[in-house]
Short mmCIF file of C-alpha atoms and ligand atoms in Angstrom, two decimals:
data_model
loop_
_atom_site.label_atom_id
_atom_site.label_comp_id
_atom_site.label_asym_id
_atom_site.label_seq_id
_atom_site.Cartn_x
_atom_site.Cartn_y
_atom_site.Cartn_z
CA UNK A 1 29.09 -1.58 24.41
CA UNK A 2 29.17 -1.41 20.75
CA UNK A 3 28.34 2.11 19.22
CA UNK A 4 27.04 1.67 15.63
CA UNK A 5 26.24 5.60 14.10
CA UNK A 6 24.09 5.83 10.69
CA UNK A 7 24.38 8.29 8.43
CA UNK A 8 21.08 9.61 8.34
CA UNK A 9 17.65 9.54 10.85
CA UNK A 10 16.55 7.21 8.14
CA UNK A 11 19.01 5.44 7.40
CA UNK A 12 17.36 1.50 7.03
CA UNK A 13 20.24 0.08 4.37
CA UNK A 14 22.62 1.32 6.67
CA UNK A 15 20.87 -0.37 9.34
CA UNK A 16 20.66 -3.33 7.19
CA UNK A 17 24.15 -3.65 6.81
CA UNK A 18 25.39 -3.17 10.08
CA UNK A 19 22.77 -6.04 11.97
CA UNK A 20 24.10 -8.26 9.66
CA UNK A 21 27.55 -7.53 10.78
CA UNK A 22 26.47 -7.60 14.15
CA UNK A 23 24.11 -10.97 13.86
CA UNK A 24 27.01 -12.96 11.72
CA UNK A 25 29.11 -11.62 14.76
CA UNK A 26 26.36 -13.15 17.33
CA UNK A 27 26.69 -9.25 18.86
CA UNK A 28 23.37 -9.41 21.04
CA UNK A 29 21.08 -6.42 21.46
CA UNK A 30 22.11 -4.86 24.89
CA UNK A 31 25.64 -4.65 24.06
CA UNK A 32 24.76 -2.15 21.14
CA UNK A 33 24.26 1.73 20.92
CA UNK A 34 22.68 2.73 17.65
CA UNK A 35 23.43 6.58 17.27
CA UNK A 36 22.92 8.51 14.28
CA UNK A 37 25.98 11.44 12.85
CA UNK A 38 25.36 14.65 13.76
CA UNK A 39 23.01 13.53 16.93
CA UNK A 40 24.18 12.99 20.56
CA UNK A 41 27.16 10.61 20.54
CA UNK A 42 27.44 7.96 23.22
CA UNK A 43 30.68 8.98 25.25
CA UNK A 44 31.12 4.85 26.99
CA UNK A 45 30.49 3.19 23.12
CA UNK A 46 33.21 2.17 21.26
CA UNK A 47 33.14 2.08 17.63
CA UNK A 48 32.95 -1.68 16.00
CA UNK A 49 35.54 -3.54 14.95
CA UNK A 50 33.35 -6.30 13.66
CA UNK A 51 34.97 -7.17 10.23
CA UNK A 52 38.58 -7.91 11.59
CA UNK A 53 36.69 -9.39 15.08
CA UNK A 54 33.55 -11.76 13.48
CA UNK A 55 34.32 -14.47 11.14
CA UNK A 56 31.14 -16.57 11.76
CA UNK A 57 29.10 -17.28 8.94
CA UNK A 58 25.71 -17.77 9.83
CA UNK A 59 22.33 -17.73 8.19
CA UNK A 60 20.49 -15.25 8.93
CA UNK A 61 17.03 -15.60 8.80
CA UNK A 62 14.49 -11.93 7.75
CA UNK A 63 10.96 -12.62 6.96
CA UNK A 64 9.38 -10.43 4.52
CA UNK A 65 6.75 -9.51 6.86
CA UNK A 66 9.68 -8.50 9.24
CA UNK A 67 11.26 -6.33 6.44
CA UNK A 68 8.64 -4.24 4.98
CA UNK A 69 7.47 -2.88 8.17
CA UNK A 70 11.24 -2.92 9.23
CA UNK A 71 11.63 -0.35 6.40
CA UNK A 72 8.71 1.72 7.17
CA UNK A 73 9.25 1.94 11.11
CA UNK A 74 13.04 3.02 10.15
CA UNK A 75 11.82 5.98 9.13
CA UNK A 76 10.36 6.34 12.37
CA UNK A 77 11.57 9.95 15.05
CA UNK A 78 11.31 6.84 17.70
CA UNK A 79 14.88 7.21 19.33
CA UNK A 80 14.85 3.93 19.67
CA UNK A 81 13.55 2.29 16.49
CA UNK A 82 16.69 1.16 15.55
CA UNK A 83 17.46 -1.15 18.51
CA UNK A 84 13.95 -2.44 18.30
CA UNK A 85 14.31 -3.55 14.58
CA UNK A 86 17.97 -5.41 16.15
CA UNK A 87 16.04 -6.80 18.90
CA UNK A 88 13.41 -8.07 16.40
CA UNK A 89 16.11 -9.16 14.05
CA UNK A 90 17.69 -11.10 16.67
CA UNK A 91 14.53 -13.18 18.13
CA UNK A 92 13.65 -14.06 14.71
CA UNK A 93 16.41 -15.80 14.38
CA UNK A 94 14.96 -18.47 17.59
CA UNK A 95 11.40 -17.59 17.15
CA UNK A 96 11.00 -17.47 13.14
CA UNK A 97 7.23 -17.19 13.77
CA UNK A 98 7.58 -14.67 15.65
CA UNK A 99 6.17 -11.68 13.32
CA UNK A 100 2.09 -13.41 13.47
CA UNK A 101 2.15 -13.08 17.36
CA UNK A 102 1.09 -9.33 17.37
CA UNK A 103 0.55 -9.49 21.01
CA UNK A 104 4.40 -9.86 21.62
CA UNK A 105 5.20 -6.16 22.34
CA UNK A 106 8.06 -5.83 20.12
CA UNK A 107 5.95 -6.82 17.46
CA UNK A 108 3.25 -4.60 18.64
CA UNK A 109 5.75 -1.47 18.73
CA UNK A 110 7.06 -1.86 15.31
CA UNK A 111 3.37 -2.21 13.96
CA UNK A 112 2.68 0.96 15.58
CA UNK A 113 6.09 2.96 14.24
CA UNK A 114 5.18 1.46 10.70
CA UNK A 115 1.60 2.53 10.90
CA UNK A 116 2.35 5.94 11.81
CA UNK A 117 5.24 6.11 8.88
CA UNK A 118 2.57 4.67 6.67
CA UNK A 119 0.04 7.66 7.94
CA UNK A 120 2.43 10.45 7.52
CA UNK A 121 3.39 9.00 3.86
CA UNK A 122 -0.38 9.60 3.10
CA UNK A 123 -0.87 12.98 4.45
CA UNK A 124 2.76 13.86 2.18
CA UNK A 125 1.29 12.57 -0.92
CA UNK A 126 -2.07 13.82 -0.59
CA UNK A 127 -0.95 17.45 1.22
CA UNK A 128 1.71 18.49 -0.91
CA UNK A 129 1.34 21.33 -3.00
CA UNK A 130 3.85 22.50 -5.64
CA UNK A 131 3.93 26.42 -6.16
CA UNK A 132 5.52 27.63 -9.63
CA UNK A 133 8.16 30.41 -8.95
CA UNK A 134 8.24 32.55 -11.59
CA UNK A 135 11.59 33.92 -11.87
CA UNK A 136 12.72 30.54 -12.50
CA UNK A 137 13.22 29.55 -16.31
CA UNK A 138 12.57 26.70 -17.32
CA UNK A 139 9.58 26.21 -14.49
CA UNK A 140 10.11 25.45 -11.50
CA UNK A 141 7.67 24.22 -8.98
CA UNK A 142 8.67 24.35 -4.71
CA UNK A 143 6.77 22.86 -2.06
CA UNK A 144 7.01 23.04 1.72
CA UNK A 145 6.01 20.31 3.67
CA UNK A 146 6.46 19.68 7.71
CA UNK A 147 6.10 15.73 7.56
CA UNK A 148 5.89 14.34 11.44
CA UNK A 149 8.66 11.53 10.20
CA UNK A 150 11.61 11.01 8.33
CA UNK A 151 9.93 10.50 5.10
CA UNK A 152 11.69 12.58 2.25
CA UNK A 153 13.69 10.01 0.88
CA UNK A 154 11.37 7.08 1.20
CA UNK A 155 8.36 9.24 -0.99
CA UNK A 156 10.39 11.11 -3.05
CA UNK A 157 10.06 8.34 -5.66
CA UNK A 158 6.21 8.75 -5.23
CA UNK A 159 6.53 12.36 -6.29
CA UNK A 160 9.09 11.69 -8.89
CA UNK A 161 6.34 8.91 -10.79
CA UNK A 162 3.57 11.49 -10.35
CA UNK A 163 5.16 14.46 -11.37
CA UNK A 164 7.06 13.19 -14.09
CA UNK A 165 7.37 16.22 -16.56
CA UNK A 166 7.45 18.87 -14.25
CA UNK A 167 10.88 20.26 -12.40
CA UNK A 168 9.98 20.38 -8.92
CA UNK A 169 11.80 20.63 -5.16
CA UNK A 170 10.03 19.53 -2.02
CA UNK A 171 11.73 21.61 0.95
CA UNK A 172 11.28 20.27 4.88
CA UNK A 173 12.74 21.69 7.99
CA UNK A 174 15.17 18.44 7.64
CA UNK A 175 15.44 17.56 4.30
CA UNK A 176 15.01 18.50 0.76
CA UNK A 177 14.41 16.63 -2.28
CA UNK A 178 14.44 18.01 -5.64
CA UNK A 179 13.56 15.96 -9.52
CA UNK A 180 15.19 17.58 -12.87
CA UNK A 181 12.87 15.24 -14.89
CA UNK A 182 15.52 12.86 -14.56
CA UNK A 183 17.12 11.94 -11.55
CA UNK A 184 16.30 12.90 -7.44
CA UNK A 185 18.58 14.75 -5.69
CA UNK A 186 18.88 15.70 -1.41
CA UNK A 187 19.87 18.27 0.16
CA UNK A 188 19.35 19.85 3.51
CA UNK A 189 16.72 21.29 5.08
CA UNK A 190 15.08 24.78 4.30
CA UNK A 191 12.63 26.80 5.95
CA UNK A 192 9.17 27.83 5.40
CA UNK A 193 10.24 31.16 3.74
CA UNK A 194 12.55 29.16 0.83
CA UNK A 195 9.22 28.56 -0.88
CA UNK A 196 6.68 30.66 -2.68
CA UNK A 197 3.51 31.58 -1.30
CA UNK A 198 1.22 32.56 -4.09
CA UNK A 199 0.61 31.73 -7.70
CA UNK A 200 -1.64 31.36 -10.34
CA UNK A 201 -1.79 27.85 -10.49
CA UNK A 202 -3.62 28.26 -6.61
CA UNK A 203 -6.19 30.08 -8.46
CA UNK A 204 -7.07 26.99 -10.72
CA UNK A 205 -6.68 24.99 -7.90
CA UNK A 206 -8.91 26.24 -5.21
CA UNK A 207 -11.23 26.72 -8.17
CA UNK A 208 -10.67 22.61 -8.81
CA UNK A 209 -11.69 21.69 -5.29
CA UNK A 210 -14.67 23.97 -4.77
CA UNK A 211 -16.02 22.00 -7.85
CA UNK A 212 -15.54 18.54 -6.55
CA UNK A 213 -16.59 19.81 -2.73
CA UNK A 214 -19.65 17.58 -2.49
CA UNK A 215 -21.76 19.25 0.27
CA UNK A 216 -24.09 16.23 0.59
CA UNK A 217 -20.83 13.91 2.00
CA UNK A 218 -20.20 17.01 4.50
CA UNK A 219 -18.62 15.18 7.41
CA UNK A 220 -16.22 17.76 9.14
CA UNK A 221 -14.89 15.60 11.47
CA UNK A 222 -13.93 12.89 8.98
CA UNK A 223 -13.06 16.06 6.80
CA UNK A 224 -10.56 17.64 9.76
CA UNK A 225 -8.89 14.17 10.47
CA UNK A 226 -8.11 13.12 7.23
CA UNK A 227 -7.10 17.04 6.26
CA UNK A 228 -5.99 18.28 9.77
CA UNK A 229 -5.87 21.97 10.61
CA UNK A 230 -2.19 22.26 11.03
CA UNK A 231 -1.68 21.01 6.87
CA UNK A 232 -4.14 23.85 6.35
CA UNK A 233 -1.52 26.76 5.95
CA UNK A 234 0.25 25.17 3.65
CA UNK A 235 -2.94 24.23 0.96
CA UNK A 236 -4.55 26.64 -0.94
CA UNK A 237 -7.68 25.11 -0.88
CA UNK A 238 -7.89 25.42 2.63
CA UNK A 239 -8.77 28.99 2.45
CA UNK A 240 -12.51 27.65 1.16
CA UNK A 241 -13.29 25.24 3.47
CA UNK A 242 -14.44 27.55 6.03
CA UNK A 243 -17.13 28.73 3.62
CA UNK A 244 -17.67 25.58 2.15
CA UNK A 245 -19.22 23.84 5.51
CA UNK A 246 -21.32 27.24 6.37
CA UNK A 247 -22.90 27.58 2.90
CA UNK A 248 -23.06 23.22 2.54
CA UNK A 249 -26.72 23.01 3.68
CA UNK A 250 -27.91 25.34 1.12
CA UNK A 251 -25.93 24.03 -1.76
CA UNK A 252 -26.69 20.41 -0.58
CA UNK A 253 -30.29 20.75 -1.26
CA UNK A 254 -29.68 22.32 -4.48
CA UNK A 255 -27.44 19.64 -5.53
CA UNK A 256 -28.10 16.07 -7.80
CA UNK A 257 -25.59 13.62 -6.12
CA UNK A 258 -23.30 12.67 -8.72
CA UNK A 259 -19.73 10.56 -8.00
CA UNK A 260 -16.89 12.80 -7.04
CA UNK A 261 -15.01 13.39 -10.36
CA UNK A 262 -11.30 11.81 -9.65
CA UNK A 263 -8.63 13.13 -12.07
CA UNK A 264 -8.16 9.95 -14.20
CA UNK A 265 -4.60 8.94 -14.32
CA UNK A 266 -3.16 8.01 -17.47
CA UNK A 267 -3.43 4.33 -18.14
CA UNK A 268 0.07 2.79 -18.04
CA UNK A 269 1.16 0.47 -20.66
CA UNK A 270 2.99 -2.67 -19.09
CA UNK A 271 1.28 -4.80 -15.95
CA UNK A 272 4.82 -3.89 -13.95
CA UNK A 273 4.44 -0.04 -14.24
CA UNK A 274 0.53 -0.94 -13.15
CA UNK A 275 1.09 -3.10 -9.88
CA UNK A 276 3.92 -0.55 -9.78
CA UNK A 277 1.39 2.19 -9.53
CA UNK A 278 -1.07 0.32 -7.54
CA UNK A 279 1.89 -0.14 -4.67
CA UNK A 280 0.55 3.51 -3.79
CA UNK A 281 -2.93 3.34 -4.71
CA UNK A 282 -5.43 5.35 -2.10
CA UNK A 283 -8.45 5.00 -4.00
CA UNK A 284 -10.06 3.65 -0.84
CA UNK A 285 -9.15 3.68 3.19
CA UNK A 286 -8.54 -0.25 3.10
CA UNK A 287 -4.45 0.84 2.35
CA UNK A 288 -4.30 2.44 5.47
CA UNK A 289 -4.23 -0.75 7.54
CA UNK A 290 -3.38 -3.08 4.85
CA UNK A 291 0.46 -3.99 4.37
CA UNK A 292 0.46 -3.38 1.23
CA UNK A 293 -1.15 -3.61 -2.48
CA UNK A 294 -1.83 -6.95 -3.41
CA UNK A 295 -1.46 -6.94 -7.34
CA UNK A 296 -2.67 -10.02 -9.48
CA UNK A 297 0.47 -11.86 -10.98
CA UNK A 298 0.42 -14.30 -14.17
CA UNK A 299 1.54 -14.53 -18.25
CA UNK A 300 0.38 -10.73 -19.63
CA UNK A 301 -1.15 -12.83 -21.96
CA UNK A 302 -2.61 -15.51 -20.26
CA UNK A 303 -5.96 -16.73 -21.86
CA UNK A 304 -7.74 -17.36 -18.62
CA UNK A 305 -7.81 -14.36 -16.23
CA UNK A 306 -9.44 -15.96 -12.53
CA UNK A 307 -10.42 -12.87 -10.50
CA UNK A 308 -10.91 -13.83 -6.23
CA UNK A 309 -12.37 -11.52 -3.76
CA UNK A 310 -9.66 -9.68 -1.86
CA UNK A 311 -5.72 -10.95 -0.22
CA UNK A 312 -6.43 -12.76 3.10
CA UNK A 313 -3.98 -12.41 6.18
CA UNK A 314 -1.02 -14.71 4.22
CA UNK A 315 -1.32 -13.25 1.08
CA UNK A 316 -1.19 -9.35 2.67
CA UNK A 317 1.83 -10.63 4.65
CA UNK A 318 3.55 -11.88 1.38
CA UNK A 319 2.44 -9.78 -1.02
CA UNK A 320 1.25 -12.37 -3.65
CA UNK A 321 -2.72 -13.63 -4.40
CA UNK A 322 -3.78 -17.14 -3.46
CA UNK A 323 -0.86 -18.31 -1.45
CA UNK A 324 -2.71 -19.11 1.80
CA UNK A 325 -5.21 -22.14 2.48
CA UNK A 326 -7.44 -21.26 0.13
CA UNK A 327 -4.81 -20.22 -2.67
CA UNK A 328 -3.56 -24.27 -1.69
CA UNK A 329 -6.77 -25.28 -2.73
CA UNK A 330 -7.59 -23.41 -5.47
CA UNK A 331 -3.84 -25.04 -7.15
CA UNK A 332 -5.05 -28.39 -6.47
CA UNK A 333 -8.80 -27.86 -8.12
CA UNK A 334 -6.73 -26.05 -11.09
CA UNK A 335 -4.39 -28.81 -11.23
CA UNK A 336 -6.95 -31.35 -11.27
CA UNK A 337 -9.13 -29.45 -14.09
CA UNK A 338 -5.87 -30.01 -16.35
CA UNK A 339 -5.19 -26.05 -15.82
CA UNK A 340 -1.37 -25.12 -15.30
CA UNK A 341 -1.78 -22.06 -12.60
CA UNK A 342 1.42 -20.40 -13.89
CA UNK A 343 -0.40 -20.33 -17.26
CA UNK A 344 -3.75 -18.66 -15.80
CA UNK A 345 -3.48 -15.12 -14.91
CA UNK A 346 -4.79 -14.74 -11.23
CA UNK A 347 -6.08 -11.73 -8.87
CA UNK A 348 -8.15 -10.25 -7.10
CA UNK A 349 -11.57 -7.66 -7.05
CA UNK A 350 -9.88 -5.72 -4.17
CA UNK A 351 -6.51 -4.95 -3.72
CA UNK A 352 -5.88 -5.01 -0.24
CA UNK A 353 -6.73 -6.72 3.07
CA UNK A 354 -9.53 -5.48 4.73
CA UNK A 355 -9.58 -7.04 8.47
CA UNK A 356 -10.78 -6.73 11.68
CA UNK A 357 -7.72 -7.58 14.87
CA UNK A 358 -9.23 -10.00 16.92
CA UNK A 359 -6.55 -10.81 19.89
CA UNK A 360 -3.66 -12.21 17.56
CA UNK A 361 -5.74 -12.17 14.88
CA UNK A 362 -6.89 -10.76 11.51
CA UNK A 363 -10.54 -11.99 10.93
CA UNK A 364 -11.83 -11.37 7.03
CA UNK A 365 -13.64 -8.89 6.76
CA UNK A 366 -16.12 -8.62 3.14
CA UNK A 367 -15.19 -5.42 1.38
CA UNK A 368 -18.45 -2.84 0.56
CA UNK A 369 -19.85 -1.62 -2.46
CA UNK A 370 -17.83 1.33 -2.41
CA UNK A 371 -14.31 -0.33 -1.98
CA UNK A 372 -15.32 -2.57 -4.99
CA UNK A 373 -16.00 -0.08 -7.30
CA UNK A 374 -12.96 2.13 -6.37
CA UNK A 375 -10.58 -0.93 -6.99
CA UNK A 376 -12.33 -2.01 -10.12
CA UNK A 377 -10.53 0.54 -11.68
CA UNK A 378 -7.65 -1.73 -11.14
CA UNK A 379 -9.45 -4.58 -13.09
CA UNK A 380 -10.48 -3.19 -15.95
CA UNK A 381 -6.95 -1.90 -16.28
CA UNK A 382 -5.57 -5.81 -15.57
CA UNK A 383 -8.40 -7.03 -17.99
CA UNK A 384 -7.15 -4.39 -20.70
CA UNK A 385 -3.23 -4.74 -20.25
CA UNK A 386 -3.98 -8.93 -20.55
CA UNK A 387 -7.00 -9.12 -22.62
CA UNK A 388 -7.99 -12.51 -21.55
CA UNK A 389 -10.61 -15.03 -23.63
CA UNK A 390 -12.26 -15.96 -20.24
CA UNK A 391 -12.52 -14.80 -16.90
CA UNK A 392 -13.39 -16.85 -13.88
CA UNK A 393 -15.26 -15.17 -11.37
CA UNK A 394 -14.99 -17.27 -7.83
CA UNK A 395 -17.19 -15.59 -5.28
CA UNK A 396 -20.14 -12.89 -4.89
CA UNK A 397 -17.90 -9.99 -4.85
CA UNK A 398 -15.59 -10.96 -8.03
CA UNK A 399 -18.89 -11.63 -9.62
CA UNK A 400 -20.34 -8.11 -8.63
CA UNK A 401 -17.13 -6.15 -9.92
CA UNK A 402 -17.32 -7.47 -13.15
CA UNK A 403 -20.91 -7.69 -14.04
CA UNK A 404 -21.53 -4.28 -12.30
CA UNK A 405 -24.75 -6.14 -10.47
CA UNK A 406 -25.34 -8.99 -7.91
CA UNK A 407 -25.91 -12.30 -8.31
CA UNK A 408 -26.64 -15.55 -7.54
CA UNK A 409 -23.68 -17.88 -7.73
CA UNK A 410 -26.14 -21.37 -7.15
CA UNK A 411 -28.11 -19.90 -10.05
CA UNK A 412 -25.46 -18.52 -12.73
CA UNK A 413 -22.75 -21.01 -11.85
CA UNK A 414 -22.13 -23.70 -15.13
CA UNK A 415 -23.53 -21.19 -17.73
CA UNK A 416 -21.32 -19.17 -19.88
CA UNK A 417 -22.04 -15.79 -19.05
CA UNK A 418 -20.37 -12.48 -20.61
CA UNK A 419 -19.17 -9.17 -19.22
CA UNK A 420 -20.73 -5.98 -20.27
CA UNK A 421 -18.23 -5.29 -22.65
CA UNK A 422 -18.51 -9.19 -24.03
CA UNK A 423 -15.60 -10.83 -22.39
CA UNK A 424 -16.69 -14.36 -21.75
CA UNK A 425 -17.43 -14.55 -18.15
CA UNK A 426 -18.14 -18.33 -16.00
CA UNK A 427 -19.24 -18.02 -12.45
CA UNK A 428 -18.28 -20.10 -9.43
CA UNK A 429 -17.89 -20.86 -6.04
CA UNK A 430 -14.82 -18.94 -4.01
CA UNK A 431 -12.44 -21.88 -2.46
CA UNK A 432 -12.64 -20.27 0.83
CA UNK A 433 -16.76 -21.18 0.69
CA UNK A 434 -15.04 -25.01 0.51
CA UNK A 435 -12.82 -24.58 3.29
CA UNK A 436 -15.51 -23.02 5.37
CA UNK A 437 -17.71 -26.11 5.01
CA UNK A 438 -18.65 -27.77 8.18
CA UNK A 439 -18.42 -31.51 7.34
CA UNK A 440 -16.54 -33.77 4.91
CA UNK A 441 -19.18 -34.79 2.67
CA UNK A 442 -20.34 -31.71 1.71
CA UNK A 443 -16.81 -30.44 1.45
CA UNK A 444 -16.46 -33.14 -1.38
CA UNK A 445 -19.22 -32.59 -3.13
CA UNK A 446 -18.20 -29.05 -3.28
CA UNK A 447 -15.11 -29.43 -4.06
CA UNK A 448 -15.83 -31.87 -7.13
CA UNK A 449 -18.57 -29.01 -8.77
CA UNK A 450 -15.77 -26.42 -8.13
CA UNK A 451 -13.38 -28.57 -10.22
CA UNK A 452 -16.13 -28.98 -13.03
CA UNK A 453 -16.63 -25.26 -13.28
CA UNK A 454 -13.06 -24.93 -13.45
CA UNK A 455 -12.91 -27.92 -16.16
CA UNK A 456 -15.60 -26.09 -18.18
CA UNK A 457 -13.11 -23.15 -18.16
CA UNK A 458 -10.42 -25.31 -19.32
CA UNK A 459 -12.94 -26.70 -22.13
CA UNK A 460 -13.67 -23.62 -23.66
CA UNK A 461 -10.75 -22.70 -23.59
CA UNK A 462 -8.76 -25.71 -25.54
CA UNK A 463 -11.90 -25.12 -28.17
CA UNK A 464 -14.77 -27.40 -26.22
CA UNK A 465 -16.81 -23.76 -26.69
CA UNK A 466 -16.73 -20.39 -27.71
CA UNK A 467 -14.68 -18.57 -25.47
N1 URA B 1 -8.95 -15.05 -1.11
C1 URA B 1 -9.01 -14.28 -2.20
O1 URA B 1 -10.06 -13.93 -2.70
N2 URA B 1 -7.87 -13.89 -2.75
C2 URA B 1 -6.68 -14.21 -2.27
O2 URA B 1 -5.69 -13.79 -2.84
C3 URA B 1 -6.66 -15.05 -1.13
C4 URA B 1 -7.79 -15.46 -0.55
#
């Protein structure tokens, strides 16, 4: 038996480093003890002696769809997460496919650990609240935070983009993280008492969420599960909520239903810092069983911006738009309209997957209304950042996001059509309607009108029209 100890409960570059040891040294699963310092050693392990041992110089093969949730379920309190991401690590290596069969338990397990990482990242970044402590020159702001998993490190960067200008310190039982407006720094862990309890700043703040309280959404049990009671202590706000619900059927009736005012975020200036910022968005619930953000990619200054519906099951997996079947299509119809792709700026209307697990299986699902127009935000900052001459809209819901109304693709398709802020706008087909096509001929005949729309693009673009 081969003990390997990490330096920390979440310690995943550690981890990294040490399965590669072990897999270029062909060490298989059962003969190793992962342990972390400080924790319960295992008296029969020996430590490794892999370097002077191992000399074989393997390729080792990690999917990215192994890593990121590798990364996340490190993080895990699982005892054994560690040996599960080895075990995983070491299939892969046979069984490179392995990651899409999510009926294989392993890959079932480390689905779960990630999703419950993912959950408890959520509940940090929506839960924490900073007190000011007013001895403390220049201010200082402290929160306390129980998070169910190891965490701290992995959203400390989260807290450290948000709260840019402020000095702050998040304290946890295990682990504390603190940000001079410059660099992050850990510590250990503190207790409750280590952080203020009271200050002004609550004041504004329960004041702040009383306003955007909408009684007429009043669902308490979707209200107690996404804000459960044991974060309550900790949030000022909580103290209203009580009151709230009683006095929401009253207010209700008195109220005109208008959106829920969201704090706008400042508008960043560069399309890295956006799909940067987008990595955490939670504008909608799509992120919670998503992957991750799917961010358009393309020139920042491309003149022809082509906007798709939302990432399908490949492109969630990778992390990229239009790289699955009908991403292969679209570069052919692109390719045959004279349009270089890597010259075309290319996303999507929603950011993220949205699904429904069928067996081994991720079925489409067609995002609503609502998740359209919370991730349209997201467009109109991609339109601003690349200011394109003319968008391509392929599909119903790209079409809907950026006119702001529905229509008919049969009817608008071939006309040159504008945005509501006069961005030339053309309308088409989306290339997964072509792949869904029953039969061959009308597959072609498809096919060739998508390539004209796209050629029209092209035309009024090289000067063939007013773009
Ligand atoms: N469909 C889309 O609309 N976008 C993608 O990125 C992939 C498939």
């Amino acid at each position: 038996m081969i003990a390997i100890t990490l330096g920390r409960p979440a310690d995943f570059e550690g981890w990294r480093a040490a399965a590669r040891q072990l897999l270029l040294a062909w060490v298989p699963p059962d003969e190793i003890h992962w342990q972390i310092e400080g924790e319960t050693a295992d008296l029969f392990a020996k430590p490794p002696e892999l370097a002077s041992t191992f000399q074989s110089r393997r390729d080792i093969l990690v999917p990215r769809a192994f890593m990121g949730l590798a990364e996340e379920a490190a993080c895990h309190r699982d005892p054994e997460r560690y040996a599960l991401l080895y075990r995983l690590l070491w299939r892969l290596q046979k069984q490179p496919k392995l990651m899409h069969d999510v009926a294989d338990p392993d890959v079932r397990q480390i689905q779960i650990l990630a999703q419950a990482v993912k959950r408890d990242l959520h509940k940090m970044k929506a839960f924490v609240r900073f007190r000011r402590i007013m001895t403390a020159e220049p201010e200082h702001y402290v929160a306390w935070f129980e998070p169910e998993q190891h965490i701290v490190d992995v959203v400390a960067p989260f807290f450290a983009r948000r709260f840019a200008g402020m000095r702050w310190s998040i304290l946890t039982p295990e682990r504390s993280v603190h940000w001079d407006g410059v660099s992050l720094r850990f510590g250990p862990g503190a207790s409750r008492s280590d952080a203020p309890l009271e200050d002004q700043l609550e004041e504004i703040w329960r004041t702040y969420f009383a306003s955007v309280f909408n009684p007429a959404r009043l669902k308490v049990k979707a209200m107690t599960s996404e804000m459960p009671k044991k974060y309550w202590r900790n949030l000022p706000e909580a103290q209203l909520i009580g009151p709230l619900i009683r006095d929401a059927g009253q207010r209700r009736d008195a109220m005109i239903e208008e959106p829920m005012p969201q704090p706008p975020p400042a508008p960043p200036a560069t399309l890295e810092q956006l799909a940067r910022l987008a990595q955490d968005c939670t504008r909608c619930p799509l992120y919670q069983h998503a992957s991750q953000t799917v961010f358009g990619e393309g020139p920042a200054d491309a003149p022809l911006m082509l906007v798709g519906e939302q990432p399908g099951d490949q492109e969630d997996r990778q992390g990229r738009p239009f790289i699955g079947p009908a991403g292969q299509l679209l570069d052919q119809a692109l390719a045959e309209a004279g349009i270089a792709r890597d010259q075309v700026y290319v996303t999507n209307a929603v950011k993220h997957f949205k699904f429904e697990p069928r067996g081994k299986r991720r079925l489409h699902k067609r995002p609503n209304n609502g998740e359209i127009q919370q991730c349209r935000w997201w467009l109109e900052q991609e339109r601003a950042l690349v200011r394109p001459k003319l968008i391509v809209a392929m599909g119903a819901t790209a079409a809907y996001s950026l006119l702001q109304t529905t229509t008919s693709i049969s009817k608008s398709r071939g006309r040159q059509l504008a945005t509501p802020d006069g961005t030339a706008l053309l309308i088409t087909v989306h290339p997964s309607f072509l792949l869904r096509l029953p039969d061959a001929a009308s597959k072609a005949e498809q096919y060739h009108l998508f390539v004209q729309d796209l050629s029209m693009a092209a035309g009024l673009l090289t000067g063939g029209g007013h773009a």
